[in-house]
Coordinates of C-alpha atoms and ligand atoms in Angstrom, one line a residue:
X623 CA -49.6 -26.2 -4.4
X624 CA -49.2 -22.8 -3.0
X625 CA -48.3 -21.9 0.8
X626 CA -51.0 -21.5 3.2
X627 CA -50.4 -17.5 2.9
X628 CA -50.3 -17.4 -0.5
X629 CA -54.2 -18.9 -0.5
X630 CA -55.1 -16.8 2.8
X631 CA -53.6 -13.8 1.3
X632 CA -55.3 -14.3 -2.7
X633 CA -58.7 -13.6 -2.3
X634 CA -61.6 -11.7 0.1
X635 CA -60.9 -11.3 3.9
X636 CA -57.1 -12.3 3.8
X637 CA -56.8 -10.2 0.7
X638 CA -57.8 -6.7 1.9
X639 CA -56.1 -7.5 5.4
X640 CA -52.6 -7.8 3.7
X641 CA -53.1 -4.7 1.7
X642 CA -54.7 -2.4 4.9
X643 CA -51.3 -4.0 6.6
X644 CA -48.6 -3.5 3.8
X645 CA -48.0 -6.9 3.8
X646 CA -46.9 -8.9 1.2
X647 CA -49.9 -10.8 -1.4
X648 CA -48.8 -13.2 -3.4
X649 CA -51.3 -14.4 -5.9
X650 CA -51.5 -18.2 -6.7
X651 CA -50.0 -18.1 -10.2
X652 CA -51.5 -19.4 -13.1
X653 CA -50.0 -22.6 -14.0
X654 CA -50.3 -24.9 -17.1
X655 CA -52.5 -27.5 -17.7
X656 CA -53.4 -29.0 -20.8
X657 CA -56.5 -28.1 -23.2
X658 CA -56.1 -24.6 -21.1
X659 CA -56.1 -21.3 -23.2
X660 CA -52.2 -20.7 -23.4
X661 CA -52.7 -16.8 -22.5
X662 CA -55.6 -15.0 -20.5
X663 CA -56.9 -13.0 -23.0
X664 CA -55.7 -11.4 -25.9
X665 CA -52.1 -11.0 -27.0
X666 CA -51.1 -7.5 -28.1
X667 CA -48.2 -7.4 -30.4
X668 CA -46.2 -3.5 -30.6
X669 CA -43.1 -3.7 -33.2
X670 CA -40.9 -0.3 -34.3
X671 CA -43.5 2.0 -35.8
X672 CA -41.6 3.6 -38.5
X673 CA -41.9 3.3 -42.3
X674 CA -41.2 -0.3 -43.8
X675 CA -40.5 -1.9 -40.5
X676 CA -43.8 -3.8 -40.4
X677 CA -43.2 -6.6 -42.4
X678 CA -41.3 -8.6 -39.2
X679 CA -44.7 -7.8 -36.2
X680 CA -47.5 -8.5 -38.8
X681 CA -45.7 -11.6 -39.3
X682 CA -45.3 -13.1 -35.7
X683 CA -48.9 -11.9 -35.6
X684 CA -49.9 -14.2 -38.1
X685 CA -48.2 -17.0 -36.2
X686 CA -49.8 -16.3 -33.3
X687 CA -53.3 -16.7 -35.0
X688 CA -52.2 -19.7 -36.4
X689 CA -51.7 -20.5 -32.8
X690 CA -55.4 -20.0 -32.2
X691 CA -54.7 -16.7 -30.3
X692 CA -56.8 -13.6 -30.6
X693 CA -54.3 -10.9 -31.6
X694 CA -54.3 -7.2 -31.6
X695 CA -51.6 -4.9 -33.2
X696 CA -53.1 -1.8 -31.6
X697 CA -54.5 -1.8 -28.0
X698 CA -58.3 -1.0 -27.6
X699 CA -59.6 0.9 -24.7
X700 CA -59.9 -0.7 -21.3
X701 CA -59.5 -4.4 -23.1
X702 CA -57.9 -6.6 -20.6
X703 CA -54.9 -8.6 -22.5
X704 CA -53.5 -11.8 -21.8
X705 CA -50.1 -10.7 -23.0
X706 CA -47.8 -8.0 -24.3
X707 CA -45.4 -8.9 -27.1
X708 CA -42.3 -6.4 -28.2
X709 CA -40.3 -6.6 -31.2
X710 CA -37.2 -5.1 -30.5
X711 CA -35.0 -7.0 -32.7
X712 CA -34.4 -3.6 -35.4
X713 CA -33.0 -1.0 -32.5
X714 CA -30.2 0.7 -33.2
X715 CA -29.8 3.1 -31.0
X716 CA -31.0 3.7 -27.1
X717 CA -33.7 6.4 -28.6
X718 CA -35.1 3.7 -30.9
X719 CA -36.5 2.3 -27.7
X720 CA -38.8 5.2 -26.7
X721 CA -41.8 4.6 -28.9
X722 CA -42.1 0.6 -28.9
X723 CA -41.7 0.9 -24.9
X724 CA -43.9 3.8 -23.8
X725 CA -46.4 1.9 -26.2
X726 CA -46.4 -1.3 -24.4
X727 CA -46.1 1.1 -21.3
X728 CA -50.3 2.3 -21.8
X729 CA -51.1 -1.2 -22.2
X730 CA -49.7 -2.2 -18.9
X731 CA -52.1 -1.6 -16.8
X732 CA -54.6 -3.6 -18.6
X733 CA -52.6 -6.9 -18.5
X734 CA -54.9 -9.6 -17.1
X735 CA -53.8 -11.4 -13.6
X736 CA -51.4 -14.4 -14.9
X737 CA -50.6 -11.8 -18.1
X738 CA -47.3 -12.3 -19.8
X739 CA -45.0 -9.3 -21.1
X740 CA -42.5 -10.8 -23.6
X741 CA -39.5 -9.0 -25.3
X742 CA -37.8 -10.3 -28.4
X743 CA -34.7 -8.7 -29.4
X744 CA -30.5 -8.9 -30.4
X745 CA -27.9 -10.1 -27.8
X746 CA -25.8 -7.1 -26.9
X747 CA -22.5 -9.5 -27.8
X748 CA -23.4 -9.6 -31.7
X749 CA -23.0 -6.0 -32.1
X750 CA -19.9 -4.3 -32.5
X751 CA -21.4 -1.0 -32.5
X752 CA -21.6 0.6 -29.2
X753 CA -24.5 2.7 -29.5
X754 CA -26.5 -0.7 -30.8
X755 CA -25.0 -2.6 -28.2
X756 CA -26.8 0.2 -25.6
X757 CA -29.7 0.2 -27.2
X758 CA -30.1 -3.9 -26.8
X759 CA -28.5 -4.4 -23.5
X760 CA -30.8 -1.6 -22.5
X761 CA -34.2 -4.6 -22.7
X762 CA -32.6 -6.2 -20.2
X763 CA -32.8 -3.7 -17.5
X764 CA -36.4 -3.0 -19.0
X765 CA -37.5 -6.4 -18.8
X766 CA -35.4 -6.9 -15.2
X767 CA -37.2 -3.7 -14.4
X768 CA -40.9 -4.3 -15.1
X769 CA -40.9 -7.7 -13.9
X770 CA -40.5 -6.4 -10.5
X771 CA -43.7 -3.9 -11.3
X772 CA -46.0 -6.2 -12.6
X773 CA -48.7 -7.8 -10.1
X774 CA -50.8 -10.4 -9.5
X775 CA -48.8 -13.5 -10.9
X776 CA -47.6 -11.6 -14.2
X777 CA -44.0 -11.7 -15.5
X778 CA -41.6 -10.7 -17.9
X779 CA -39.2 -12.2 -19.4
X780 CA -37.2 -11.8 -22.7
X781 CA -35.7 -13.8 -25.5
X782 CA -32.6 -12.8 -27.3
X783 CA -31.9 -13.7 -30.5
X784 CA -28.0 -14.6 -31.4
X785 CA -26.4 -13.7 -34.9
X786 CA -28.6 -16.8 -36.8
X787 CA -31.9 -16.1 -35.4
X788 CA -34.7 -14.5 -36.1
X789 CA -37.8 -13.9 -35.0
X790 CA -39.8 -16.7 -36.9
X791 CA -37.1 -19.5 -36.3
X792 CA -38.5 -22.8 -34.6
X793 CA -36.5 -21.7 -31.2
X794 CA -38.1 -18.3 -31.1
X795 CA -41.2 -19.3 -31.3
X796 CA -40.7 -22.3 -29.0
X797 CA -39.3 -19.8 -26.2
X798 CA -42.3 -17.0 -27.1
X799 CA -45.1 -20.0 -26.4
X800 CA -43.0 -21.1 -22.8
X801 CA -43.3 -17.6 -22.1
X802 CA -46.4 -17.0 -22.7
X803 CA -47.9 -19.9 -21.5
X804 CA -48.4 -21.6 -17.5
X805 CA -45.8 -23.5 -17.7
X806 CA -43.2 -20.4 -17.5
X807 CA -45.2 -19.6 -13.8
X808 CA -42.2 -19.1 -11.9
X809 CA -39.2 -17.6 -14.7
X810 CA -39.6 -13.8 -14.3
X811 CA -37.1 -11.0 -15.3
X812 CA -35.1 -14.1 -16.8
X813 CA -33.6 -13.9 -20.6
X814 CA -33.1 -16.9 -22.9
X815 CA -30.5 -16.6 -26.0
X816 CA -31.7 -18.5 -29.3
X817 CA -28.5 -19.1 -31.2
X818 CA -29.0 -20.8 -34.2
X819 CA -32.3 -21.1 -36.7
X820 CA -32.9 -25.0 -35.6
X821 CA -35.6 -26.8 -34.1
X822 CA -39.2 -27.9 -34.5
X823 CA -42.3 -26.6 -33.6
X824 CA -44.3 -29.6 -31.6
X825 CA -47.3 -31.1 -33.9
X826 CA -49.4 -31.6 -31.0
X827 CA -48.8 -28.8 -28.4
X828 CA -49.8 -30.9 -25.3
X829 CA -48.0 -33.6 -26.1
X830 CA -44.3 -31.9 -27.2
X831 CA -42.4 -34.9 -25.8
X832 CA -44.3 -38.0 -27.8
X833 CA -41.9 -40.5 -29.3
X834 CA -38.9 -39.5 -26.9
X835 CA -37.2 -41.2 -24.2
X836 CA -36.2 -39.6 -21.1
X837 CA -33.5 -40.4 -18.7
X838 CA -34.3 -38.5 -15.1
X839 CA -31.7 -38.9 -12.0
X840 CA -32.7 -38.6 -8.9
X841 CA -36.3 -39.2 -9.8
X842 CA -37.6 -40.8 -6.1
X843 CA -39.2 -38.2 -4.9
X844 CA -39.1 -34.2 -5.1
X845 CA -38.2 -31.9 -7.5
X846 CA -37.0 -35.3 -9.7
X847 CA -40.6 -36.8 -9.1
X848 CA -41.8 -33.9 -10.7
X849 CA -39.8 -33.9 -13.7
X850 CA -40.8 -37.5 -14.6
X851 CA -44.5 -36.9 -13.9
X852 CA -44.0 -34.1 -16.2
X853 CA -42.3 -35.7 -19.0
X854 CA -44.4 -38.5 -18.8
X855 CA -47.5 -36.2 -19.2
X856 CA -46.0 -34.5 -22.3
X857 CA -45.5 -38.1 -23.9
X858 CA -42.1 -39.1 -22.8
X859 CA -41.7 -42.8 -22.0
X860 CA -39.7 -42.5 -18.7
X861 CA -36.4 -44.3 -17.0
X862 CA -36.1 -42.9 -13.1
X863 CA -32.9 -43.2 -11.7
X864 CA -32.3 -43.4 -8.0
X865 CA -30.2 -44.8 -5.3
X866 CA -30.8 -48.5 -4.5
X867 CA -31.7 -46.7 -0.6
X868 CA -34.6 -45.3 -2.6
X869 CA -35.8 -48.4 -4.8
X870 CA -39.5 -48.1 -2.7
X871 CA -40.1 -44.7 -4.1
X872 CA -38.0 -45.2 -7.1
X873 CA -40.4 -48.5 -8.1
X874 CA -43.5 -45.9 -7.1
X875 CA -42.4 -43.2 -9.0
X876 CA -42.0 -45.9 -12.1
X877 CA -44.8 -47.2 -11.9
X878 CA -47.1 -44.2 -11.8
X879 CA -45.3 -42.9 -14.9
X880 CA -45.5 -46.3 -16.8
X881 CA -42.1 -46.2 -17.0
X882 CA -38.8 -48.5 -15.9
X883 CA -36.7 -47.9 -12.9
X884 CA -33.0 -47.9 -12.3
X885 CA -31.1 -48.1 -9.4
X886 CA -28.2 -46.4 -9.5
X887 CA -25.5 -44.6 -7.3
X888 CA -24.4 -41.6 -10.0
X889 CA -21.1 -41.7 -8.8
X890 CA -19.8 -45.3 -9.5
X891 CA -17.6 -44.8 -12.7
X892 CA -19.9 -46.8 -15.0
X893 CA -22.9 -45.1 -14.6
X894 CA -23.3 -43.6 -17.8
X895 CA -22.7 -47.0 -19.6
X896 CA -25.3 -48.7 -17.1
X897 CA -27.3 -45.5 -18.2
X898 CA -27.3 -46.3 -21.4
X899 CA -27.7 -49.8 -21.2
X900 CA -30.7 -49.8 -19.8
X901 CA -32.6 -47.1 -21.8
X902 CA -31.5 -48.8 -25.5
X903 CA -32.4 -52.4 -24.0
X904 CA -35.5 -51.0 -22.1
X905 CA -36.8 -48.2 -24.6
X906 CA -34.7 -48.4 -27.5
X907 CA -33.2 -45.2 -27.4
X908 CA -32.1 -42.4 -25.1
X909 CA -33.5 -38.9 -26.7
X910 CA -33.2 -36.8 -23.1
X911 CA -30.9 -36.8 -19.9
X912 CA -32.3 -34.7 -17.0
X913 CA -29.2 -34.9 -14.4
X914 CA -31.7 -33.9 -11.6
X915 CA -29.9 -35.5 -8.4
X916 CA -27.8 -33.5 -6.1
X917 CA -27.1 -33.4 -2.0
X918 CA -26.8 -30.5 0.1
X919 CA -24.1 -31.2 3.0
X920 CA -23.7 -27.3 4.4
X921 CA -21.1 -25.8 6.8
X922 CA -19.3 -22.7 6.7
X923 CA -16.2 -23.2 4.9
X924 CA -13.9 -22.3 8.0
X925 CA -15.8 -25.8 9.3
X926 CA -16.0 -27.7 5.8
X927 CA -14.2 -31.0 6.5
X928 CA -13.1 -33.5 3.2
X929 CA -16.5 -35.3 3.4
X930 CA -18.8 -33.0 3.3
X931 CA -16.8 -31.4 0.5
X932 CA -16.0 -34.6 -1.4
X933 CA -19.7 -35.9 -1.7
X934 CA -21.4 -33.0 -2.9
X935 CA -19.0 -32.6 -6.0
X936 CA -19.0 -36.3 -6.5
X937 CA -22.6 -36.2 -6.5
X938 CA -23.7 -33.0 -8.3
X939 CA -21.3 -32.1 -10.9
X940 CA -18.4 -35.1 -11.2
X941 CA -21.0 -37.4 -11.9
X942 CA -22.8 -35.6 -14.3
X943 CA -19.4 -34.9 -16.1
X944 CA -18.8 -38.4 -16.2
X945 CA -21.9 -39.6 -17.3
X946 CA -21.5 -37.0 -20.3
X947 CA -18.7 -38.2 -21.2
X948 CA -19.9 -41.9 -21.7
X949 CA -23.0 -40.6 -24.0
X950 CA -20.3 -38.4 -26.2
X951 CA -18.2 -41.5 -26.5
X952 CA -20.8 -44.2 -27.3
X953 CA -20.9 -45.8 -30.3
X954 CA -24.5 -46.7 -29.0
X955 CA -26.0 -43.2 -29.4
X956 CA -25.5 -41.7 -33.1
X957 CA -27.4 -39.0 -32.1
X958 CA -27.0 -36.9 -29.0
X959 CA -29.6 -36.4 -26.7
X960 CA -31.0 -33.4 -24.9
X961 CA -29.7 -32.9 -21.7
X962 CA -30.6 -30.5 -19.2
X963 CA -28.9 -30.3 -15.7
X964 CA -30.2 -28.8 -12.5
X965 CA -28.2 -25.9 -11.4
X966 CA -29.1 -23.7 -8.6
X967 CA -29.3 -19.5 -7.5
X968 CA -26.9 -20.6 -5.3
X969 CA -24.1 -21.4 -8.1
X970 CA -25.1 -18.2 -9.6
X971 CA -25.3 -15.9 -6.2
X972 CA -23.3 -18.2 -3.3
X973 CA -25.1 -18.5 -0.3
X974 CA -24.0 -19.0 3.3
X975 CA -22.6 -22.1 4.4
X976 CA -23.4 -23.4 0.5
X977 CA -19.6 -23.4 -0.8
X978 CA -19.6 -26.9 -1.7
X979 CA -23.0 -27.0 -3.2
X980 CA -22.0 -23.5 -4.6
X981 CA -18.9 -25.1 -6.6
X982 CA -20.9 -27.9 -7.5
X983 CA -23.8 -25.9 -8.9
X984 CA -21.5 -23.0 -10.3
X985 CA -19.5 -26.2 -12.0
X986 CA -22.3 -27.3 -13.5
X987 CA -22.9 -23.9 -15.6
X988 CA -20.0 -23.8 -16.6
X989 CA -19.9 -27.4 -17.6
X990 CA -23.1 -26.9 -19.4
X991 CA -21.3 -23.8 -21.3
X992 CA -18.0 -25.6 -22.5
X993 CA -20.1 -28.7 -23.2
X994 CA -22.9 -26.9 -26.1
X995 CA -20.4 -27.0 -29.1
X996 CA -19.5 -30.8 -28.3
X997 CA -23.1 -31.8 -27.9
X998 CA -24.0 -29.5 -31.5
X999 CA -21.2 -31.5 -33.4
X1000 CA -23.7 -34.6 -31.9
X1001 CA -26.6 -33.5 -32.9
X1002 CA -27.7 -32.4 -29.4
X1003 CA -27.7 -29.5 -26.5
X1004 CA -27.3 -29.3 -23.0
X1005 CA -28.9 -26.3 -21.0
X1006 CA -29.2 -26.1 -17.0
X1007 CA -32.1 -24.6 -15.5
X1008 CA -31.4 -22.8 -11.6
X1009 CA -34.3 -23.3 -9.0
X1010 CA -35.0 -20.6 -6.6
X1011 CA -36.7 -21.4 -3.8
X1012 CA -38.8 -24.1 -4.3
X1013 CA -41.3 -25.7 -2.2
X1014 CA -39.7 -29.1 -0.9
X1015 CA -38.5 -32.0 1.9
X1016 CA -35.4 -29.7 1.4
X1017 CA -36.4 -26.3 2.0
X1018 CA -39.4 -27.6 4.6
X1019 CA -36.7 -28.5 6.8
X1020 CA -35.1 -24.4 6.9
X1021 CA -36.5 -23.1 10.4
X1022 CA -39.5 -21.5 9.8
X1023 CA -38.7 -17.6 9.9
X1024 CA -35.7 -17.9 7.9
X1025 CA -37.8 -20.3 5.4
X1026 CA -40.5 -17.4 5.1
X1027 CA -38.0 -14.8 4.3
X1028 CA -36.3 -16.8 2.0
X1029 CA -40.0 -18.0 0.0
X1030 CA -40.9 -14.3 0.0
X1031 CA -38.0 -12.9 -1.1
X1032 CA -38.6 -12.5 -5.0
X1033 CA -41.0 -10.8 -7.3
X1034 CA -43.4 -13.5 -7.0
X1035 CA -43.7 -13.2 -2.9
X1036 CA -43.7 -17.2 -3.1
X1037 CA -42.2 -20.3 -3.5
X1038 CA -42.1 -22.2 -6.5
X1039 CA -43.9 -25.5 -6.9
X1040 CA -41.0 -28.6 -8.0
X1041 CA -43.7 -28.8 -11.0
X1042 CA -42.6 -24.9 -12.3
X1043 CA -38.8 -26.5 -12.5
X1044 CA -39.8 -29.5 -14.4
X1045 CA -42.1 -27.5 -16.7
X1046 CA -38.8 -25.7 -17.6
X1047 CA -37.2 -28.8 -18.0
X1048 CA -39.4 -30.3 -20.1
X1049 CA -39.5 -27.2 -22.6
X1050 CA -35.4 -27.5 -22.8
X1051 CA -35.8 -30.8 -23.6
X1052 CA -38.2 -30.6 -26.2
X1053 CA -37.6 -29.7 -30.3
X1054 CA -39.2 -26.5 -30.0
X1055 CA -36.1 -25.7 -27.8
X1056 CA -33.8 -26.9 -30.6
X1057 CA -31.6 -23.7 -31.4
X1058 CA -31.3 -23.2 -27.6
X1059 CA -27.8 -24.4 -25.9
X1060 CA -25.8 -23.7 -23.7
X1061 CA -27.9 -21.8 -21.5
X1062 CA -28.9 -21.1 -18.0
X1063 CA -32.6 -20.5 -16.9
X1064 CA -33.2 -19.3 -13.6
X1065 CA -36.8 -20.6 -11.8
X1066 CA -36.5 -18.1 -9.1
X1067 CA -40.2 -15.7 -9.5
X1068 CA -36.5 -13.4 -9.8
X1069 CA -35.2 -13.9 -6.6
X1070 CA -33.4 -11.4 -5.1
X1071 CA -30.5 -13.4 -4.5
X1072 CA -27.6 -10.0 -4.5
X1073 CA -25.7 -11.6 -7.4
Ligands
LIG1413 P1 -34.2 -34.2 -2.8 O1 -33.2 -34.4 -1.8 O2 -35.7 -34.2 -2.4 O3 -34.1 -35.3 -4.0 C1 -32.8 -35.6 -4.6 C2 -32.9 -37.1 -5.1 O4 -31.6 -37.4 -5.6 C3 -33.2 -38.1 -4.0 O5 -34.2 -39.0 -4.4 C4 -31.8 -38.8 -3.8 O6 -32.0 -40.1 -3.4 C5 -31.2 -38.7 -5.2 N1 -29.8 -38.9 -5.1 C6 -28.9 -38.3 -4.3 N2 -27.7 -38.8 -4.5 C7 -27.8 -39.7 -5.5 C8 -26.8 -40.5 -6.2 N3 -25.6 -40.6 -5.9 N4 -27.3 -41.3 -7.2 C9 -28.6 -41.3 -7.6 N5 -29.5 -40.5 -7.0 C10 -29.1 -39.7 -5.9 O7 -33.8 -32.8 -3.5 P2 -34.7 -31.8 -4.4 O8 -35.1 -30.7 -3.6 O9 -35.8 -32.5 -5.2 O10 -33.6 -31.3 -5.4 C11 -33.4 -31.9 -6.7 C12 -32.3 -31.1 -7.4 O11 -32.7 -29.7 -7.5 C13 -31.0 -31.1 -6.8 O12 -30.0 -31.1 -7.8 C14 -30.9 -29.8 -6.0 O13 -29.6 -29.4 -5.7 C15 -31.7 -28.9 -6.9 N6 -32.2 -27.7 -6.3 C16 -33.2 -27.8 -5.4 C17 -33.8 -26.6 -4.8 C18 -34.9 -26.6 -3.8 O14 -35.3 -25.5 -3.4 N7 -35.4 -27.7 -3.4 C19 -33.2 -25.3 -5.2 C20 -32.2 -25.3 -6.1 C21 -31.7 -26.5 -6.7

C-alpha cells in the first residue's frame, strides 16, 4: 500500500514530470513476500584487504551461498548487485576505513532498485582506545550518510557487534538476512547492536515463527492488525488483545488469523495474569508479547490537563510495566518470552503537542533498556521498535498539508505501510534475533525528525 503519489510518481508520465519539476519520487519499495528472492541480484561482499585478514569475508561469503545467494567478493563491470556487504569489524584506526569504503564506493552505483548496503562492525563503547573508538563510530555517520544518497527504494543500515559477537554468531546473521531482505523496507540509516553469541538461525526461513505463541495488544485494527497477520503468516499461533469497545474487530481480526481473542482493558491491574491465563489455557504457552496498544491525546503542555496526561501513561507505558512484571513473577512461565514494545520517533525526537505520548514512548525505551538484563536471567529479551510515519486511521486524520510534509519528510519520500512495523516486529521476536536486547529500532525510511 503506497500513497497515490508514490504510484503516480514511480513510473512513465508521473515519473519524468517529478524529475523536470524537482519534485520529490518516491519509489514503491520492495517489500517481502515469501518464496521471493531475499536480494535483487547479487550480493557483493568487500572485507579489509590486507594480508591474513581474509579468513572472516570468505567466511560470511560462504554463509551466504549456503543461503542460496549468488555472491561476489570482487565487483564485475557494469553487474547490477542486489546488495553491498562491509566487514568492518577489524578497524583500528579512522585510515583503516579508506580502502573497504571507497571499494564499496565504485560499486554504488550499480546497486539494483530495492538494493541493500549492509555494514557489520564493533560498537564504539567496547573500545577503550580512542583512535579505535573513531575509526568505529566513524560507520555510523557513513552508514547515516549514504542512506540519505542511495535512491530508488535502497537503504543502509548497519549492525554492530558488542564484545561477544562476531560476525558468524546466530544474531549476526539473523540481523544481515532482515537487512537484506523486504521485510527491512522502511529501517534506513538505523543500527542494531548484537550483544551476545546466542540465537538460532530459523530452519525454514518463511516460516521463523512456527511452534511459537504470540501475545499482540491492541491487535483490532491498524498497525496491531498487522502485527498479528504477520506473525500468523510466519507460523505463530496468535492471541489479539483489545478493548471489549473493540470485540467486533477484535473477533475479525481472530478469526482471520486462526487465532483466540481477548478482551482486555491493559490498564486494569490484572492484566498480565489474565494475559497469561489465557495463552497457557488457550495455546499452552506464551513464547512472544508484542505490547502494541497505545492512545494519542495531544495538547500543548501549557494546555495539558490531568486526563489527557493520565490516560496516555496508563495506557502506553504503565501498563506495559505492569504486565511485565506479572510475566517476570509467574511461576507459570519458566521461560521468558520475547517481547517487543512499540515505541515511537516521537519518544526519541518529541514532537509538538506530543509530551504525554512523548513521556510515554520515551518511558518505554528506557523501560525496554533497564528491563534486558532481567528478561536475560529469564531466558528472554525485550526490544522496542519506533514507527515513523506510518500510513494509518491515526495519521489519515493529520490535515492534509501537514500530513504530506510529514510522509515526505525522510529518506524514503513516503510513508511506511503498518506491515514494514510488524515485519520488524516479527524479526525481534524471532530466534534468529536471539543475542539482540535491549534495543531500539527505528521504522522511520530515517526520518528527519531533528533529534
Ligand atoms: P490505532 O489507534 O489504530 O490502534 C490502537 C489499538 O489499541 C486500538 O485497537 C485500540 O482499541 C487499542 N487500545 C487502546 N487502548 C487500549 C487498552 N487500554 N487496552 C487494550 N487495547 C487498547 O493506533 P496505531 O496507529 O495502529 O498504533 C499502534 C501503536 O503504534 C501505538 O502504540 C502507537 O502509539 C504506535 N505508533 C503509531 C504510529 C503511526 O504513525 N500510526 C507512529 C508511531 C507509533
Amino acid at each position: 500500500m503506497s500513497d497515490k503519489y508514490t504510484q503516480f510518481v514511480s513510473r512513465g508520465f508521473g515519473r519524468d514530470l517529478a524529475g523536470r519539476l524537482g519534485l520529490p519520487r518516491p519509489v514503491e519499495l520492495r517489500r517481502y513476500m515469501a518464496g521471493s528472492p531475499l536480494v535483487p541480484g547479487p550480493v557483493l561482499v568487500i572485507g579489509r584487504q590486507d594480508e591474513g585478514q581474509g579468513k572472516e569475508p570468505e567466511a560470511l561469503a560462504a554463509e551466504l551461498l549456503s543461503w542460496g545467494l549468488d555472491v561476489r567478493r570482487n565487483a564485475l563491470p557494469k553487474e547490477k548487485l542486489g546488495a553491498i556487504v562491509l566487514l568492518l569489524d577489524e578497524v583500528r584506526r579512522p585510515e583503516d576505513l579508506e580502502v573497504p569504503v571507497l571499494t564499496a564506493a565504485r560499486s554504488l552505483r550499480d546497486l539494483a532498485a530495492g538494493g541493500r548496503v549492509v555494514t557489520v562492525s564493533r560498537t564504539a563503547e567496547s573500545s577503550a582506545d580512542p583512535a579505535e573508538a573513531a575509526a568505529r563510530q566513524g560507520i555510523d555517520g557513513i552508514v547515516r550518510s549514504v542512506a540519505k544518497e542511495l535512491r530508488d527504494g535502497a537503504t543502509a543500515n548497519g549492525i554492530l557487534l558488542g564484545s561477544d559477537a562476531v560476525p558468524r554468531s546466530p544474531g549476526t546473521l539473523g540481523a544481515l538476512r532482515f537487512f537484506l531482505s523486504g521485510r527491512s523496507a522502511f529501517v534506513d540509516g538505523q543500527f542494531l547492536t548484537v550483544s551476545t553469541a546466542s540465537g538460532r538461525q530459523p530452519g525454514d526461513p518463511d516460516k521463523p515463527l512456527a511452534g511459537k505463541v504470540a501475545v499482540v495488544t491492541g491487535a483490532a485494527r491498524g498497525i496491531g492488525a498487522a502485527i498479528a497477520r504477520t506473525l500468523h503468516r510466519d507460523g505463530a499461533a496468535i492471541v489479539a488483545v483489545d478493548v471489549p469497545a473493540a470485540g467486533d474487530h477484535l473477533a475479525e481480526v481472530a478469526n482471520e488469523v486462526k487465532g483466540t481473542a481477548l478482551q482486555l482493558d491493559i490498564t486494569v491491574p490484572d492484566a498480565g495474569d489474565r494475559i497469561i491465563h489465557h495463552a497457557l489455557e488457550r495455546h499452552g504457552s506464551l513464547d512472544i508479547l508484542v505490547h502494541n496498544a497505545g492512545i494519542t491525546r495531544d495538547k500543548l503542555l501549557a494546555n495539558m490537563d490531568d486526563g489527557r496526561w493520565r490516560s496516555v501513561i496508563a495506557v502506553n507505558i504503565a501498563s506495559q510495566l505492569r504486565i511485565n512484571d506479572a510475566i517476570l513473577g509467574s511461576p507459570d512461565l519458566p521461560v521468558a518470552p520475547r517481547i517487543v514494545s512499540v515505541a515511537s520517533t516521537s519518544g526519541i525526537a518529541g514532537n509538538r503537542g506530543q509530551s504525554n505520548y512523548a513521556a510515554s514512548k520515551g518511558g518505554v525505551i528506557g523501560m525496554v533498556r533497564a528491563s534486558a538484563p532481567l528478561l536475560a536471567a529469564q531466558g528472554g529479551t525485550i526490544n522496542a521498535v519506533a514507527p515513523g510515519f506510518i500510513e494509518t486511521e491515526m495519521t489519515a486524520r493529520i490535515p492534509l498539508l501537514t500530513r504530506e510534509v510529514a510522509r515526505r519528510l525522510n529518506s524514503l519520500q513516503q510513508g511506511g505501510d503498518p506491515g514494514d512495523v510488524a515485519e520488524a516486529i516479527a524479526f525481534l521476536a524471532s530466534d534468529a534475533a536471539g543475542g539482540i536486547s535491549g534495543e531500539v529500532l527505528r521504522v522511520c525510511g530515517q526520518n528527519l525528525v531533528g533529534a
